[in-house]
Amino acid sequence: MHHKALHPFSHCAVYCYLNPVCGMAFVRGQYALLFPNTAAGATMSSRIELANAIRALSMDAVQAANSGHPGAPMGMADIAEVLWNGHLKHNPANPDWPDRDRFVLSNGHGSMLIYSLLHLTGYDLSIGDLRNFRQLHSKTAGHPEYGYAPGVETTTGPLGQGLANAVGMALAEKILAGQFNREGHAVVDHRTWVFLGDGCLMEGISHEVCSLAGTLGLGKLVAFYDDNGISIDGDVEAWFSDDTPKRFESYGWQVIPNVDGHDADAISKAIDIAKADTDKPTLICCKTIIGKGSPGKQGTESCHGAPLGADEIQATREALGWQHAPFEIPSEIYAAWDAKAKGAEAEQAWKETLATYAQAHPALAEELARRMSGALPVNFETDIDNYIALCAETAADVASRKASQQTLNVLGPLLPELLGGSADLAGSNLTLWQGSKGVSNNDAGGNYIYYGVREFGMSAIMNGIALHKGFIPYGATFLIFMEYARNAVRMAALMGQRSIFVYTHDSIGLGEDGPTHQPVEQMTSLRSTPNLETWRPCDTVESAVSWKMAVMREQGPSALVFSRQTLPHQYRAGEVLEEIERGGYVLTPEVGELDAIIIATGSEVSLAVEAAATLSESGRGIRVVSMPCAERFMAQDAAYRETVLPSHVLARVAVEAAHADYWYKFVGLDGRVIGMTSFGESAPGDVLMKEYGFTVETVIAAVEDVILD
Ligand SMILES: Cc1ncc(C[n+]2csc(CCOP(=O)(O)OP(=O)(O)O)c2C)c(N)n1
Ligand SMILES: [Mg+2]
């Protein structure tokens, strides 16, 4: 073992480090080479000691919680130390500074790594917060949760998705820079750094997003692969033997292989190489030892996801030469980690760049501020309301996917923040509007991403774009392939991000493509996701309203579900237009006494209206409730819901060409649901609709039935 001087990251110190090439036990004192008299008069700590602070906090917090993952933070501590102390552009006092670098811990199980970093560098995350690791209502949740601890840029834990979010962030940076930077004014200029493990690389989504990141040349994305050869079941050789460097080279990435992830000098050099290439994303492959520092457990899966145990922690303290009590960090170590002054300086420098930009391009500067704040243009609501009124007046019969595209043609010019896309179904999803312009490697000035056939990747990238801010992403596929993207939709909802998921070909009504393509249970799945709003509009008016609601919903995602087939326009009294926003409303009032209620959505609304008309000719008082967004309806006050669905009227029928079960909470067990309970078939759509009972006659019969009950 030897020491050597590193190029210093601060002007007054020479750092020492150890070059551990193996997992040998460490002898106390080996790292404790201190420089007692620096210019500042403080004792400077060695890089290893700084990294050991992460190791100690991580093992002690996991031990205190009696739950968690010490292995990854201990294994990546040296990499994190070099990145955070030497390269990361951030300001602990202002985690929302728009031009900060983004840091993503895609191997989110190593959450104590990011909590340690945030605490040590001076974010508002106290030692008490660290002591509370994994406890109810603490900021330090088991996996990093967006919105809990300041500085956590995205929720991670579902492996591979953090990496996808990071790709989205880097893509957002590139496009925003393309839209706003001007000669001599780089107001958008930051990097995205992501840590990931074997698990992230085994997950299929890593292929989807890294392939796209290479194609689009996201040169300011830098990924660190924690190549420790271990995952939960043990040595990965038996289930993960890819040549990762070759894999990433073939994606068009710059790959830096074989970096000793415990050698600060080597890591820093690799980062310099990564930064120098802004044409390609970079993967730095770091050989590391999981749980490094724990003499009895390092290098094995035993330290992946369980506390080390009191005895092993004691042995680790001795091996590391870390004599401090749990959660006790010496002041000189705090001082060496403290990034507040450096961060304030960096933000100040950016503010000066911004001020010069604002002088040269005042309108752009104002628009950039608006975009980053997420606020909509002041006239947005009036403009879209005018369009909704126009749809009502025009009364066109069109497929709702087409109605969506017509709405986009209105929204596009109003909202330059819309960043569209489709997973290779632009012509079917109808997501291109007249002003859509593709983003490419060489031209980042566009507003539309051709995601290719990558539904999961697209959706998680959209979340990264939304988290980055500056854009409202929308991305589309067939409703059935929402399934491929399911967990990213869930993560958008969990994080409260304004991602707009557009799903067309919404039922058996799509016809000939058959049961593989016909959604049945997907609506239920979407509707049961907390904080997601799912719209299934019935005509041009409801389609435009659904877009308006999705755009205006700042704290969560929306799924907009559109038909392949043409849907007739529905006539409404003028004042009813506003009630569409409540998610459910009386589309057709009953004539006379209210005998029964038909609830319908999307393509089945017209069946309900026709059935009600026929029934009212025979003297029945039938009300049709259109319910394009059941979640939003359920969120209305009880009085409104009572006016739409009076509780004394139990004669109720629901009609929707999706899974029947969802509707029993609205119609009651004595009600009738005309819905799907099986897969569909391959046949023309209108034939299938008849085959599965979506006809006026069936609806009439069901209503007669419930009235008689
Ligand atoms: C999508 C997903 N599947 C499974 C898990 C459960 N899980 C958490 S960590 C892990 C192993 C990850 O291995 P690696 O990335 O090599 O982490 P290391 O053990 O090296 O820290 C698994 C299977 C998860 N978090 N996310
Ligand atoms: Mg691993």
XYZ file of C-alpha atoms and ligand atoms in Angstrom:
736
model
C 0.000 0.000 0.000
C 1.266 3.431 -0.773
C 0.287 7.045 -0.564
C 0.606 9.575 -3.276
C -0.274 13.175 -3.688
C -3.333 13.990 -5.710
C -4.058 17.021 -7.698
C -5.860 18.990 -5.045
C -9.459 20.070 -5.348
C -8.817 23.054 -3.176
C -5.879 25.378 -3.429
C -4.518 24.927 0.073
C -4.331 21.237 0.617
C -2.589 18.177 -0.632
C -4.673 15.099 -0.211
C -3.490 11.696 0.615
C -5.254 8.579 -0.213
C -4.783 4.926 -0.141
C -4.907 2.806 -3.217
C -6.658 -0.266 -2.023
C -6.717 -2.805 -4.755
C -8.233 -5.541 -2.701
C -10.631 -6.111 0.109
C -8.042 -6.566 2.801
C -8.795 -5.519 6.313
C -7.578 -2.051 7.076
C -5.315 -1.164 9.888
C -6.244 1.712 12.076
C -4.257 4.821 11.403
C -3.378 3.998 7.832
C -5.675 6.668 6.499
C -5.188 9.138 9.255
C -2.594 11.213 7.534
C -3.561 14.694 8.458
C -2.289 18.062 7.497
C -2.477 19.862 10.791
C -1.869 23.399 9.618
C -3.660 24.482 6.533
C -4.066 28.085 5.555
C -7.437 28.136 7.227
C -5.911 26.822 10.393
C -8.152 23.785 10.420
C -7.039 20.207 10.344
C -7.593 18.893 6.882
C -8.847 15.391 6.559
C -7.724 12.869 4.011
C -10.071 11.880 1.256
C -10.371 8.441 2.756
C -11.497 9.915 6.039
C -14.085 11.976 4.226
C -15.375 8.852 2.530
C -15.287 7.003 5.824
C -17.706 9.542 7.238
C -20.215 8.216 4.669
C -19.351 4.641 5.618
C -19.850 5.295 9.309
C -23.101 7.226 8.918
C -24.468 4.557 6.591
C -23.650 1.535 8.711
C -24.776 3.279 11.903
C -28.075 4.529 10.473
C -28.897 1.098 9.063
C -28.016 -0.442 12.394
C -30.182 2.074 14.277
C -33.131 1.394 11.985
C -32.361 -2.306 12.122
C -33.129 -2.200 8.419
C -31.508 -0.944 5.258
C -28.609 -1.381 2.859
C -25.093 -0.564 4.036
C -23.224 -2.308 1.189
C -23.746 0.154 -1.672
C -23.029 3.361 0.318
C -19.860 1.843 1.769
C -18.784 0.590 -1.640
C -19.468 3.844 -3.475
C -18.279 6.204 -0.745
C -14.990 7.025 -2.441
C -16.621 7.709 -5.814
C -19.216 9.904 -4.150
C -16.577 11.806 -2.229
C -14.623 12.632 -5.377
C -17.717 13.618 -7.347
C -19.354 15.711 -4.654
C -16.258 17.429 -3.372
C -14.506 17.906 -6.649
C -16.995 18.144 -9.490
C -20.663 18.428 -8.633
C -22.126 21.901 -9.177
C -24.667 22.416 -6.441
C -25.670 24.791 -3.691
C -26.864 23.173 -0.452
C -28.638 26.407 0.503
C -30.719 26.361 -2.664
C -31.564 22.851 -3.856
C -33.898 24.337 -6.492
C -31.334 26.487 -8.231
C -32.281 25.851 -11.882
C -28.758 25.460 -13.259
C -27.480 23.063 -10.610
C -26.127 19.720 -11.688
C -28.587 16.885 -11.178
C -27.483 13.894 -9.133
C -29.467 10.659 -9.242
C -28.885 7.571 -7.119
C -30.432 4.964 -9.387
C -29.430 2.166 -7.014
C -31.826 3.762 -4.546
C -31.414 1.022 -1.961
C -28.154 2.794 -1.156
C -30.185 5.730 0.157
C -27.863 6.324 3.114
C -25.246 7.364 0.582
C -27.271 10.326 -0.641
C -28.524 11.211 2.837
C -24.929 11.243 4.103
C -23.849 13.429 1.195
C -26.689 15.883 1.671
C -26.074 16.096 5.399
C -22.310 16.448 5.146
C -22.308 19.068 2.414
C -24.758 21.279 4.290
C -28.296 20.680 3.044
C -31.177 21.071 5.434
C -30.907 17.478 6.585
C -29.795 17.197 10.178
C -28.005 14.456 12.043
C -31.353 13.925 13.763
C -32.883 13.235 10.359
C -30.181 10.640 9.765
C -30.804 9.070 13.160
C -34.455 8.802 12.083
C -33.590 6.797 8.985
C -36.586 4.749 7.800
C -38.917 6.001 10.556
C -42.470 7.217 10.046
C -42.640 10.764 8.632
C -38.876 11.187 8.591
C -37.207 12.909 5.657
C -34.943 9.889 5.353
C -37.269 7.288 3.893
C -36.046 3.790 3.129
C -35.477 4.727 -0.478
C -34.882 8.346 -1.527
C -38.304 9.920 -1.978
C -38.702 13.048 -4.056
C -39.981 15.907 -1.910
C -38.837 14.491 1.432
C -35.174 15.402 1.815
C -33.968 18.541 0.011
C -31.559 17.633 -2.763
C -33.218 14.351 -3.671
C -33.953 14.923 -7.351
C -36.129 11.882 -7.946
C -37.556 8.903 -6.135
C -35.440 5.835 -6.742
C -35.598 2.220 -5.685
C -37.315 0.514 -8.604
C -34.038 -0.413 -10.269
C -33.234 1.087 -13.644
C -35.752 3.884 -13.428
C -33.422 6.381 -11.757
C -31.115 5.931 -14.712
C -34.070 6.575 -17.020
C -35.004 9.697 -15.044
C -31.405 10.863 -15.384
C -31.593 10.387 -19.149
C -34.759 12.494 -19.078
C -33.029 15.198 -17.067
C -30.052 15.277 -19.403
C -32.380 15.365 -22.389
C -34.347 18.231 -20.843
C -31.107 20.122 -20.256
C -30.032 19.617 -23.842
C -33.361 20.725 -25.308
C -33.756 23.655 -22.918
C -30.227 24.781 -23.796
C -31.144 24.427 -27.473
C -34.212 26.577 -26.986
C -32.757 29.260 -24.722
C -28.973 29.558 -24.951
C -27.671 32.261 -27.238
C -24.195 33.004 -28.530
C -22.059 33.888 -25.537
C -24.870 33.199 -23.071
C -24.910 29.672 -21.697
C -27.719 30.135 -19.177
C -28.655 26.481 -19.335
C -25.464 24.542 -18.749
C -25.391 21.742 -16.243
C -24.598 18.072 -16.024
C -26.548 15.040 -14.896
C -24.675 12.472 -12.810
C -26.094 9.085 -12.024
C -24.937 6.203 -9.834
C -26.171 2.759 -10.759
C -25.513 -0.840 -9.891
C -25.669 -4.271 -11.458
C -29.410 -4.324 -10.864
C -30.022 -1.187 -12.926
C -28.013 -2.654 -15.791
C -29.817 -5.981 -15.657
C -33.196 -4.245 -15.912
C -34.458 -3.966 -19.494
C -35.268 -0.295 -19.126
C -31.548 0.464 -18.952
C -31.255 -0.774 -22.508
C -34.156 1.343 -23.711
C -32.907 4.587 -22.246
C -29.174 4.178 -22.688
C -29.683 3.264 -26.316
C -31.688 6.470 -26.812
C -29.218 8.554 -24.779
C -26.435 7.408 -27.089
C -28.434 8.137 -30.230
C -29.362 11.600 -29.014
C -25.802 12.319 -27.889
C -26.529 13.359 -24.328
C -22.959 14.446 -23.725
C -23.562 15.968 -20.318
C -24.819 12.734 -18.829
C -22.271 10.815 -16.768
C -23.083 7.441 -15.245
C -21.025 5.614 -12.633
C -21.396 1.861 -12.671
C -20.877 0.311 -9.246
C -19.271 -2.823 -10.620
C -19.051 -4.830 -7.404
C -19.970 -8.208 -8.881
C -22.648 -8.710 -6.256
C -26.424 -8.536 -6.202
C -28.853 -9.943 -3.652
C -28.507 -13.587 -4.603
C -24.727 -13.458 -4.571
C -21.993 -13.339 -7.178
C -23.552 -11.982 -10.391
C -21.276 -14.038 -12.657
C -23.935 -16.728 -12.717
C -26.706 -14.421 -14.026
C -25.060 -11.303 -15.399
C -22.071 -11.878 -17.613
C -22.521 -9.111 -20.199
C -19.537 -7.195 -21.395
C -20.903 -3.899 -20.122
C -18.245 -1.654 -21.700
C -18.880 -3.196 -25.126
C -22.609 -2.901 -24.608
C -22.340 0.818 -23.931
C -19.828 1.409 -26.696
C -22.347 -0.042 -29.099
C -24.899 2.467 -27.815
C -22.520 5.240 -28.794
C -21.381 6.083 -25.288
C -17.904 7.045 -24.197
C -16.873 4.221 -21.876
C -14.122 4.438 -19.289
C -13.538 0.855 -18.212
C -11.746 -0.610 -15.245
C -11.545 2.339 -12.942
C -10.571 1.501 -9.376
C -13.597 2.813 -7.536
C -11.584 3.233 -4.377
C -8.811 5.252 -5.993
C -9.710 8.920 -5.734
C -7.130 9.937 -8.283
C -8.330 7.438 -10.848
C -11.947 8.434 -10.274
C -11.200 12.112 -10.631
C -9.255 11.541 -13.835
C -12.115 9.515 -15.244
C -14.513 12.334 -14.418
C -12.253 14.800 -16.213
C -12.322 12.588 -19.292
C -16.102 12.310 -19.020
C -16.492 16.076 -18.822
C -14.207 16.659 -21.788
C -16.513 14.775 -24.161
C -19.772 16.646 -24.490
C -20.893 14.768 -27.594
C -21.455 11.407 -25.959
C -22.794 10.291 -22.620
C -20.127 8.642 -20.501
C -20.171 5.436 -18.506
C -17.450 5.167 -15.883
C -17.106 1.525 -14.891
C -15.874 1.457 -11.322
C -14.587 -1.731 -9.781
C -15.692 -1.582 -6.197
C -16.029 -3.741 -3.129
C -19.531 -3.840 -1.728
C -19.523 -2.926 1.961
C -15.913 -1.807 1.767
C -14.446 -1.374 5.210
C -16.314 -4.178 6.888
C -13.652 -6.831 7.445
C -16.071 -9.708 7.820
C -18.706 -8.797 5.241
C -17.212 -6.680 2.480
C -17.270 -8.240 -0.937
C -20.218 -10.451 -0.135
C -23.984 -10.184 -0.518
C -24.371 -10.358 3.267
C -23.873 -6.578 3.509
C -26.228 -5.719 0.637
C -29.456 -5.320 2.541
C -29.050 -6.006 6.237
C -27.455 -4.235 9.200
C -23.856 -5.274 9.721
C -24.550 -6.092 13.374
C -22.974 -4.552 16.462
C -19.840 -6.702 16.475
C -19.117 -6.225 12.800
C -19.674 -2.500 13.136
C -17.111 -2.436 15.925
C -14.675 -4.377 13.760
C -15.332 -1.987 10.879
C -14.676 1.049 13.078
C -11.342 -0.455 13.987
C -10.465 -1.384 10.447
C -11.319 2.090 9.191
C -9.615 3.844 12.043
C -12.898 5.603 12.733
C -13.056 6.127 16.457
C -16.044 8.405 16.654
C -19.324 7.410 18.209
C -22.321 6.709 15.957
C -23.632 9.905 14.314
C -20.657 11.866 15.573
C -18.649 13.600 12.884
C -15.548 15.575 13.864
C -15.742 19.248 13.036
C -12.777 19.156 10.662
C -14.556 16.506 8.613
C -17.685 18.608 8.504
C -15.534 21.568 7.485
C -13.916 19.656 4.644
C -17.308 18.481 3.335
C -19.089 21.798 3.701
C -20.129 22.916 0.213
C -22.143 25.959 1.187
C -19.552 28.615 0.343
C -18.531 26.957 -2.911
C -22.180 26.434 -3.790
C -23.166 30.024 -3.107
C -20.274 31.135 -5.271
C -21.320 28.879 -8.130
C -24.909 30.032 -7.981
C -23.775 33.651 -7.840
C -21.672 33.146 -10.956
C -24.715 31.758 -12.736
C -26.839 34.677 -11.597
C -24.345 36.999 -13.212
C -24.501 35.017 -16.454
C -28.278 35.246 -16.243
C -28.200 39.001 -15.653
C -26.101 39.588 -18.781
C -28.428 37.309 -20.723
C -31.451 39.208 -19.447
C -29.933 42.426 -20.671
C -29.276 41.055 -24.127
C -32.465 38.972 -24.383
C -35.023 40.247 -21.884
C -38.030 38.416 -23.303
C -36.190 35.099 -23.410
C -34.989 35.531 -19.841
C -38.513 36.171 -18.665
C -39.811 33.192 -20.579
C -37.084 30.956 -19.142
C -38.069 32.015 -15.629
C -41.708 31.224 -16.372
C -40.857 27.876 -17.880
C -38.722 26.819 -14.929
C -41.412 27.892 -12.474
C -43.988 25.674 -14.136
C -46.488 28.535 -14.372
C -48.697 28.570 -17.451
C -48.952 31.615 -19.728
C -51.452 34.085 -18.271
C -53.940 33.740 -21.093
C -53.846 29.983 -21.210
C -57.133 29.284 -19.498
C -59.102 31.813 -21.521
C -57.609 30.569 -24.759
C -58.341 26.923 -24.104
C -61.842 27.725 -22.867
C -62.517 29.516 -26.121
C -61.393 26.428 -27.963
C -63.639 24.194 -25.855
C -66.578 26.457 -26.692
C -65.624 26.248 -30.334
C -65.646 22.445 -30.189
C -69.151 22.555 -28.734
C -70.252 24.846 -31.515
C -68.556 22.907 -34.315
C -70.138 19.661 -33.114
C -67.861 17.421 -35.153
C -67.922 13.637 -35.094
C -64.314 12.481 -34.905
C -62.267 9.779 -33.214
C -61.146 11.087 -29.848
C -57.499 10.470 -30.799
C -58.114 12.879 -33.656
C -59.835 15.279 -31.288
C -56.716 15.071 -29.140
C -54.544 16.031 -32.076
C -56.841 18.932 -32.925
C -56.509 20.100 -29.342
C -52.727 19.800 -29.582
C -52.810 22.089 -32.585
C -54.356 24.694 -30.324
C -52.205 23.954 -27.275
C -48.918 23.796 -29.150
C -48.618 27.466 -30.034
C -49.869 28.455 -26.566
C -47.490 26.198 -24.664
C -43.897 26.065 -25.905
C -43.172 23.948 -22.812
C -45.038 21.011 -24.325
C -42.474 18.353 -25.148
C -44.227 15.636 -27.075
C -43.465 12.160 -28.184
C -44.657 8.693 -28.937
C -43.183 5.222 -28.699
C -43.084 4.745 -32.471
C -46.805 5.265 -32.950
C -46.973 8.921 -33.908
C -49.267 8.209 -36.840
C -51.653 6.144 -34.714
C -51.507 8.125 -31.493
C -51.777 11.370 -33.469
C -49.323 13.127 -31.197
C -47.695 15.288 -33.842
C -49.194 18.736 -34.233
C -48.517 21.279 -36.950
C -45.565 22.810 -35.086
C -43.944 19.569 -33.960
C -40.252 19.371 -34.635
C -38.143 16.346 -33.811
C -35.197 16.543 -31.451
C -32.048 14.994 -32.841
C -28.430 14.555 -31.826
C -27.414 17.584 -33.847
C -30.484 19.725 -33.366
C -31.784 20.091 -29.859
C -34.093 22.977 -30.692
C -37.156 20.797 -31.246
C -40.223 19.981 -29.183
C -40.915 16.360 -30.062
C -39.066 13.175 -29.159
C -39.221 10.111 -31.331
C -38.860 7.662 -28.459
C -38.767 4.548 -30.623
C -40.415 1.365 -29.366
C -39.595 2.007 -25.705
C -42.778 2.528 -23.673
C -41.233 2.097 -20.235
C -38.167 4.096 -21.142
C -40.303 6.860 -22.622
C -42.474 7.130 -19.529
C -39.567 7.209 -17.077
C -37.721 9.680 -19.302
C -40.848 11.863 -19.258
C -40.730 11.808 -15.463
C -37.103 12.921 -15.570
C -38.058 15.739 -17.940
C -40.872 16.842 -15.643
C -38.569 16.699 -12.598
C -35.940 18.746 -14.388
C -38.560 21.414 -15.043
C -38.932 23.710 -18.017
C -41.232 21.297 -19.864
C -44.570 19.562 -19.720
C -43.866 16.172 -21.287
C -46.526 14.182 -23.078
C -45.857 10.764 -24.535
C -48.058 8.206 -26.183
C -48.593 4.568 -26.955
C -51.542 2.190 -27.335
C -53.465 1.856 -24.072
C -52.558 -1.827 -23.905
C -48.839 -1.046 -23.849
C -49.286 1.156 -20.824
C -48.625 -2.206 -19.220
C -45.037 -2.099 -20.418
C -44.659 1.298 -18.800
C -46.770 0.678 -15.738
C -44.230 1.354 -13.019
C -43.140 4.663 -14.498
C -46.758 5.822 -14.535
C -46.956 4.849 -10.898
C -43.739 6.726 -10.122
C -45.089 9.856 -11.810
C -48.090 9.650 -9.517
C -45.980 8.939 -6.435
C -43.721 11.892 -7.186
C -46.594 14.182 -8.160
C -45.148 15.000 -11.560
C -46.973 16.590 -14.456
C -46.349 13.837 -16.987
C -49.159 13.457 -19.494
C -49.588 9.903 -20.709
C -51.577 9.674 -23.919
C -53.146 6.304 -24.649
C -55.072 5.610 -27.825
C -56.883 2.521 -29.154
C -58.706 2.301 -25.884
C -60.911 -0.822 -26.101
C -62.073 -3.838 -28.120
C -63.419 -1.115 -30.396
C -59.973 -0.992 -32.012
C -61.009 -4.168 -33.791
C -58.907 -6.382 -36.010
C -55.599 -6.255 -34.149
C -57.286 -8.584 -31.699
C -56.983 -9.423 -28.017
C -53.234 -8.794 -27.778
C -53.961 -5.164 -28.552
C -57.352 -4.738 -26.897
C -57.267 -3.289 -23.402
C -59.646 -4.767 -20.842
C -58.304 -4.349 -17.315
C -56.062 -1.328 -17.996
C -58.608 1.351 -17.129
C -59.127 -0.203 -13.706
C -55.403 -0.380 -13.161
C -54.939 3.280 -14.044
C -57.913 4.403 -11.971
C -56.705 2.571 -8.911
C -53.364 4.383 -8.949
C -53.344 7.057 -6.240
C -52.772 10.606 -7.497
C -53.277 9.688 -11.150
C -56.203 11.139 -13.066
C -57.473 9.056 -15.952
C -59.691 10.618 -18.600
C -61.719 8.755 -21.199
C -63.531 11.490 -23.092
C -66.546 10.900 -25.329
C -66.177 13.625 -27.961
C -64.177 16.654 -29.082
C -65.422 18.763 -26.190
C -64.480 16.330 -23.463
C -61.185 15.613 -25.234
C -60.230 19.275 -25.122
C -61.297 19.519 -21.478
C -59.186 16.492 -20.578
C -56.132 18.124 -22.118
C -56.857 21.350 -20.279
C -57.135 19.534 -16.966
C -53.938 17.545 -17.556
C -51.968 20.663 -18.427
C -53.312 22.588 -15.445
C -52.669 19.750 -13.011
C -49.342 20.777 -11.536
C -49.154 18.185 -8.783
C -49.651 14.955 -10.623
C -49.836 13.006 -13.858
C -52.822 12.351 -16.065
C -53.646 9.535 -18.442
C -55.644 10.635 -21.477
C -57.381 7.692 -23.080
C -58.628 8.083 -26.629
C -60.508 5.961 -29.134
C -59.349 4.711 -32.470
C -62.867 4.858 -33.883
C -65.044 7.880 -34.655
C -67.253 9.133 -31.829
C -70.365 11.242 -32.359
C -70.587 14.719 -30.891
C -72.758 15.077 -27.779
C -75.031 18.075 -27.366
C -74.993 19.835 -24.004
C -76.624 22.827 -22.464
C -74.084 25.683 -22.322
C -73.587 25.707 -18.551
C -72.844 21.991 -18.560
C -69.520 22.689 -20.293
C -67.993 23.821 -17.031
C -69.134 20.720 -15.202
C -67.072 18.437 -17.422
C -64.100 19.540 -15.347
C -65.701 17.904 -12.332
C -65.073 14.523 -13.912
C -68.715 13.412 -13.987
C -71.826 15.378 -14.833
C -75.366 15.118 -16.072
C -75.011 15.047 -19.833
C -78.661 14.331 -20.584
C -81.198 15.148 -17.901
C -84.211 12.894 -17.356
C -87.632 13.893 -18.629
C -90.024 13.963 -15.698
C -89.445 11.707 -12.695
C -85.997 10.159 -12.415
C -86.417 6.392 -12.887
C -82.872 5.312 -13.637
C -79.349 6.564 -14.261
C -76.972 5.397 -16.953
C -73.313 6.129 -16.344
C -70.988 5.882 -19.317
C -67.591 6.976 -20.565
C -65.900 7.509 -23.908
C -67.216 5.528 -26.842
C -70.135 4.148 -24.796
C -71.649 7.525 -23.969
C -73.473 7.617 -27.298
C -75.056 4.226 -26.566
C -76.300 5.541 -23.251
C -77.724 8.669 -24.835
C -79.542 6.721 -27.537
C -80.907 4.224 -25.047
C -82.143 7.024 -22.803
C -83.852 8.715 -25.736
C -85.685 5.528 -26.682
C -86.667 4.845 -23.092
C -87.965 8.328 -22.546
C -90.225 7.910 -25.572
C -91.884 5.132 -23.604
C -92.285 7.415 -20.612
C -89.200 6.516 -18.587
C -87.228 9.270 -16.871
C -83.640 8.345 -17.699
C -80.595 10.437 -16.862
C -77.270 9.987 -18.603
C -74.163 10.757 -16.577
C -70.975 11.102 -18.546
C -68.009 10.314 -16.349
C -64.794 10.986 -18.280
C -62.716 11.072 -15.087
C -64.108 9.065 -12.198
C -61.246 10.027 -9.833
C -61.959 13.682 -10.310
C -65.674 13.090 -9.803
C -64.958 11.266 -6.547
C -62.891 14.239 -5.403
C -65.888 16.600 -5.696
C -67.822 17.572 -2.608
C -70.615 15.275 -1.502
C -73.321 17.794 -2.393
C -72.230 17.931 -6.035
C -71.957 14.167 -6.264
C -75.445 13.895 -4.809
C -76.860 16.204 -7.478
C -75.360 13.989 -10.182
C -76.038 10.606 -8.581
C -78.891 11.059 -6.092
C -78.461 8.369 -3.468
C -82.140 7.396 -3.428
C -81.992 6.329 -7.061
C -80.615 2.825 -6.971
C -81.670 1.885 -10.474
C -78.324 2.385 -12.147
C -76.493 0.985 -15.145
C -72.873 1.590 -16.115
C -71.579 1.078 -19.653
C -67.915 0.979 -20.508
C -65.965 -1.279 -22.860
C -63.437 -1.985 -20.125
C -63.390 -4.269 -17.106
C -66.833 -4.321 -15.465
C -65.788 -4.582 -11.820
C -64.687 -0.986 -11.397
C -68.242 0.295 -11.788
C -70.003 -1.545 -8.983
C -69.039 1.180 -6.530
C -71.177 3.528 -8.610
C -74.097 1.273 -9.481
C -74.176 -0.850 -6.322
C -74.466 -4.601 -6.210
C -78.030 -4.380 -7.485
C -76.999 -2.291 -10.442
C -75.970 -3.574 -13.845
C -72.636 -3.141 -15.542
C -72.219 -3.643 -19.242
C -68.500 -4.151 -19.447
C -65.794 -6.669 -20.249
C -64.896 -9.672 -18.140
C -62.942 -11.599 -20.763
C -60.358 -10.857 -23.416
C -61.591 -9.681 -26.798
C -61.247 -11.224 -30.243
C -59.882 -10.309 -33.617
C -62.683 -8.882 -35.790
C -63.904 -5.526 -37.035
C -64.531 -3.182 -34.109
C -68.267 -2.731 -34.668
C -68.730 -6.499 -34.823
C -66.912 -6.885 -31.521
C -68.916 -4.160 -29.860
C -72.097 -6.083 -30.717
C -70.589 -9.420 -29.745
C -69.735 -8.172 -26.252
C -73.047 -6.442 -25.641
C -72.243 -2.820 -26.303
C -75.469 -2.030 -28.118
C -78.379 0.293 -27.510
C -80.660 -2.738 -27.107
C -78.521 -4.251 -24.362
C -78.417 -0.962 -22.507
C -82.200 -0.580 -22.783
C -82.731 -4.119 -21.521
C -80.379 -3.538 -18.573
C -82.177 -0.328 -17.633
C -85.600 -1.992 -17.825
C -84.168 -4.713 -15.648
C -82.908 -2.424 -12.894
C -86.123 -0.424 -12.890
C -88.111 -3.610 -12.354
C -85.769 -4.867 -9.593
C -37.212 -3.292 -10.253
C -36.644 -3.826 -9.001
N -36.551 -5.153 -8.848
C -36.070 -5.677 -7.708
C -35.679 -4.878 -6.681
C -35.169 -5.470 -5.385
N -33.709 -5.257 -5.297
C -33.194 -4.228 -4.622
S -31.526 -4.154 -4.714
C -31.474 -5.555 -5.664
C -30.149 -6.088 -6.149
C -29.420 -5.037 -6.852
O -28.124 -5.423 -7.100
P -27.051 -4.284 -7.328
O -27.628 -3.216 -8.143
O -25.839 -4.950 -7.820
O -26.860 -3.689 -5.881
P -25.712 -3.994 -4.826
O -26.080 -5.264 -4.134
O -24.446 -4.112 -5.565
O -25.778 -2.828 -3.915
C -32.743 -6.035 -5.893
C -33.040 -7.256 -6.664
C -35.803 -3.484 -6.869
N -35.472 -2.618 -5.940
N -36.262 -2.995 -8.041
Mg -23.930 -5.002 -7.353
